[in-house]
PDB file of C-alpha atoms in Angstrom:
ATOM      1  CA  MET A   1      19.953   4.033 -10.843  1.00 84.00           C
ATOM      2  CA  LYS A   2      18.148   1.149 -10.632  1.00 92.00           C
ATOM      3  CA  ILE A   3      14.032   2.087 -10.494  1.00 96.00           C
ATOM      4  CA  VAL A   4      11.541  -0.573  -8.209  1.00 97.00           C
ATOM      5  CA  ALA A   5       7.829   0.058  -8.237  1.00 96.00           C
ATOM      6  CA  LEU A   6       6.598  -0.728  -4.485  1.00 94.00           C
ATOM      7  CA  LEU A   7       2.900  -2.255  -4.066  1.00 93.00           C
ATOM      8  CA  THR A   8       2.146  -1.947  -0.422  1.00 89.00           C
ATOM      9  CA  GLY A   9      -1.296  -3.065   1.464  1.00 84.00           C
ATOM     10  CA  LYS A  10      -2.072  -3.814   4.832  1.00 75.00           C
ATOM     11  CA  GLY A  11      -4.461  -6.990   5.245  1.00 72.00           C
ATOM     12  CA  ASN A  12      -6.228  -5.265   8.357  1.00 65.00           C
ATOM     13  CA  SER A  13      -6.855  -2.146   7.305  1.00 65.00           C
ATOM     14  CA  ALA A  14     -10.407  -0.460   7.753  1.00 69.00           C
ATOM     15  CA  LEU A  15     -11.931  -1.915   5.327  1.00 72.00           C
ATOM     16  CA  LYS A  16     -10.705  -5.854   5.245  1.00 74.00           C
ATOM     17  CA  ASN A  17      -9.221  -7.523   2.146  1.00 78.00           C
ATOM     18  CA  LYS A  18     -10.236  -3.999   0.390  1.00 81.00           C
ATOM     19  CA  ASN A  19      -7.776  -4.550  -2.518  1.00 86.00           C
ATOM     20  CA  ILE A  20      -9.413  -8.238  -3.078  1.00 89.00           C
ATOM     21  CA  PRO A  21     -12.245  -8.180  -4.541  1.00 88.00           C
ATOM     22  CA  LYS A  22     -12.627  -8.244  -8.514  1.00 94.00           C
ATOM     23  CA  VAL A  23     -13.498  -5.569 -10.810  1.00 94.00           C
ATOM     24  CA  LYS A  24     -14.182  -7.057 -14.428  1.00 96.00           C
ATOM     25  CA  GLY A  25     -12.780 -10.367 -13.882  1.00 96.00           C
ATOM     26  CA  LYS A  26      -9.770  -8.931 -11.774  1.00 96.00           C
ATOM     27  CA  PRO A  27      -8.689  -8.423  -8.011  1.00 95.00           C
ATOM     28  CA  ILE A  28      -8.401  -4.411  -7.380  1.00 93.00           C
ATOM     29  CA  LEU A  29      -4.574  -4.792  -6.803  1.00 94.00           C
ATOM     30  CA  ALA A  30      -4.004  -6.258 -10.259  1.00 96.00           C
ATOM     31  CA  TYR A  31      -4.618  -2.926 -11.900  1.00 96.00           C
ATOM     32  CA  PRO A  32      -1.523  -0.974 -10.291  1.00 95.00           C
ATOM     33  CA  CYS A  33       0.958  -4.119 -10.776  1.00 96.00           C
ATOM     34  CA  ILE A  34      -0.455  -3.966 -14.902  1.00 96.00           C
ATOM     35  CA  GLU A  35       0.168  -0.050 -15.157  1.00 97.00           C
ATOM     36  CA  ALA A  36       3.612  -0.604 -13.706  1.00 97.00           C
ATOM     37  CA  LYS A  37       4.653  -3.583 -16.077  1.00 96.00           C
ATOM     38  CA  LYS A  38       4.054  -1.150 -18.722  1.00 97.00           C
ATOM     39  CA  VAL A  39       6.514   1.463 -17.377  1.00 97.00           C
ATOM     40  CA  LYS A  40       9.824  -0.143 -19.318  1.00 96.00           C
ATOM     41  CA  ALA A  41      12.140   1.926 -16.950  1.00 97.00           C
ATOM     42  CA  ILE A  42      10.689   0.034 -13.573  1.00 97.00           C
ATOM     43  CA  LYS A  43      13.743  -2.751 -13.261  1.00 96.00           C
ATOM     44  CA  GLY A  44      12.081  -4.413 -10.243  1.00 97.00           C
ATOM     45  CA  PHE A  45       8.820  -5.079  -8.902  1.00 98.00           C
ATOM     46  CA  TYR A  46       8.128  -5.848  -5.452  1.00 97.00           C
ATOM     47  CA  THR A  47       4.841  -5.884  -2.839  1.00 95.00           C
ATOM     48  CA  SER A  48       5.033  -5.372   0.825  1.00 93.00           C
ATOM     49  CA  SER A  49       2.293  -6.707   2.965  1.00 91.00           C
ATOM     50  CA  ASP A  50       0.861  -8.047   6.483  1.00 88.00           C
ATOM     51  CA  SER A  51      -1.615 -10.351   4.347  1.00 89.00           C
ATOM     52  CA  LYS A  52      -0.215 -13.740   2.298  1.00 92.00           C
ATOM     53  CA  LYS A  53      -3.774 -13.016   0.629  1.00 93.00           C
ATOM     54  CA  ILE A  54      -2.503 -10.021  -1.025  1.00 93.00           C
ATOM     55  CA  LEU A  55       1.195 -11.343  -1.347  1.00 95.00           C
ATOM     56  CA  ASN A  56      -0.399 -14.217  -3.571  1.00 96.00           C
ATOM     57  CA  ILE A  57      -2.132 -11.902  -5.793  1.00 95.00           C
ATOM     58  CA  ALA A  58       0.366  -9.494  -6.450  1.00 96.00           C
ATOM     59  CA  ASN A  59       3.023 -12.111  -6.910  1.00 97.00           C
ATOM     60  CA  ASN A  60       0.387 -14.177  -9.796  1.00 96.00           C
ATOM     61  CA  TRP A  61       1.000 -10.448 -11.467  1.00 96.00           C
ATOM     62  CA  GLY A  62       4.912 -10.604 -11.129  1.00 96.00           C
ATOM     63  CA  PHE A  63       5.356  -8.801  -8.055  1.00 97.00           C
ATOM     64  CA  LYS A  64       7.892 -10.216  -5.699  1.00 98.00           C
ATOM     65  CA  LYS A  65       7.105 -10.483  -2.021  1.00 97.00           C
ATOM     66  CA  ILE A  66       8.052  -9.228   1.093  1.00 95.00           C
ATOM     67  CA  LEU A  67       6.630 -10.274   4.131  1.00 94.00           C
ATOM     68  CA  ARG A  68       5.754  -6.948   6.411  1.00 88.00           C
ATOM     69  CA  PRO A  69       5.970  -7.355   9.997  1.00 80.00           C
ATOM     70  CA  LYS A  70       3.486  -7.001  12.202  1.00 77.00           C
ATOM     71  CA  LYS A  71       4.533  -4.367  14.124  1.00 75.00           C
ATOM     72  CA  LEU A  72       4.925  -2.415  11.172  1.00 72.00           C
ATOM     73  CA  ALA A  73       1.332  -3.727   9.921  1.00 71.00           C
ATOM     74  CA  LYS A  74      -0.595  -2.445  12.427  1.00 69.00           C
ATOM     75  CA  LYS A  75      -3.644   0.240  12.004  1.00 71.00           C
ATOM     76  CA  ASN A  76      -1.476   3.534  11.895  1.00 69.00           C
ATOM     77  CA  SER A  77       1.672   1.956  10.362  1.00 70.00           C
ATOM     78  CA  LEU A  78       2.448   4.216   7.374  1.00 67.00           C
ATOM     79  CA  HIS A  79       3.674   2.907   3.897  1.00 65.00           C
TER      80      HIS A  79
END
């Protein structure tokens, strides 16, 4: 069995770009990326978003990009 990490984030949520501001010098979304990388059992790291900003930031922390289609990135869409 292969275990992967999936970080999800919508760019058009109620609080736009809420995962991007920096806390202690790192974007908020960097923290789950850092912690996931510490788990030796996780063999793949992915992020799914409709936001290119979120995808690029997560990619900088070693997560592969999955561009979420607009039809799956609405305010009421689930992860």
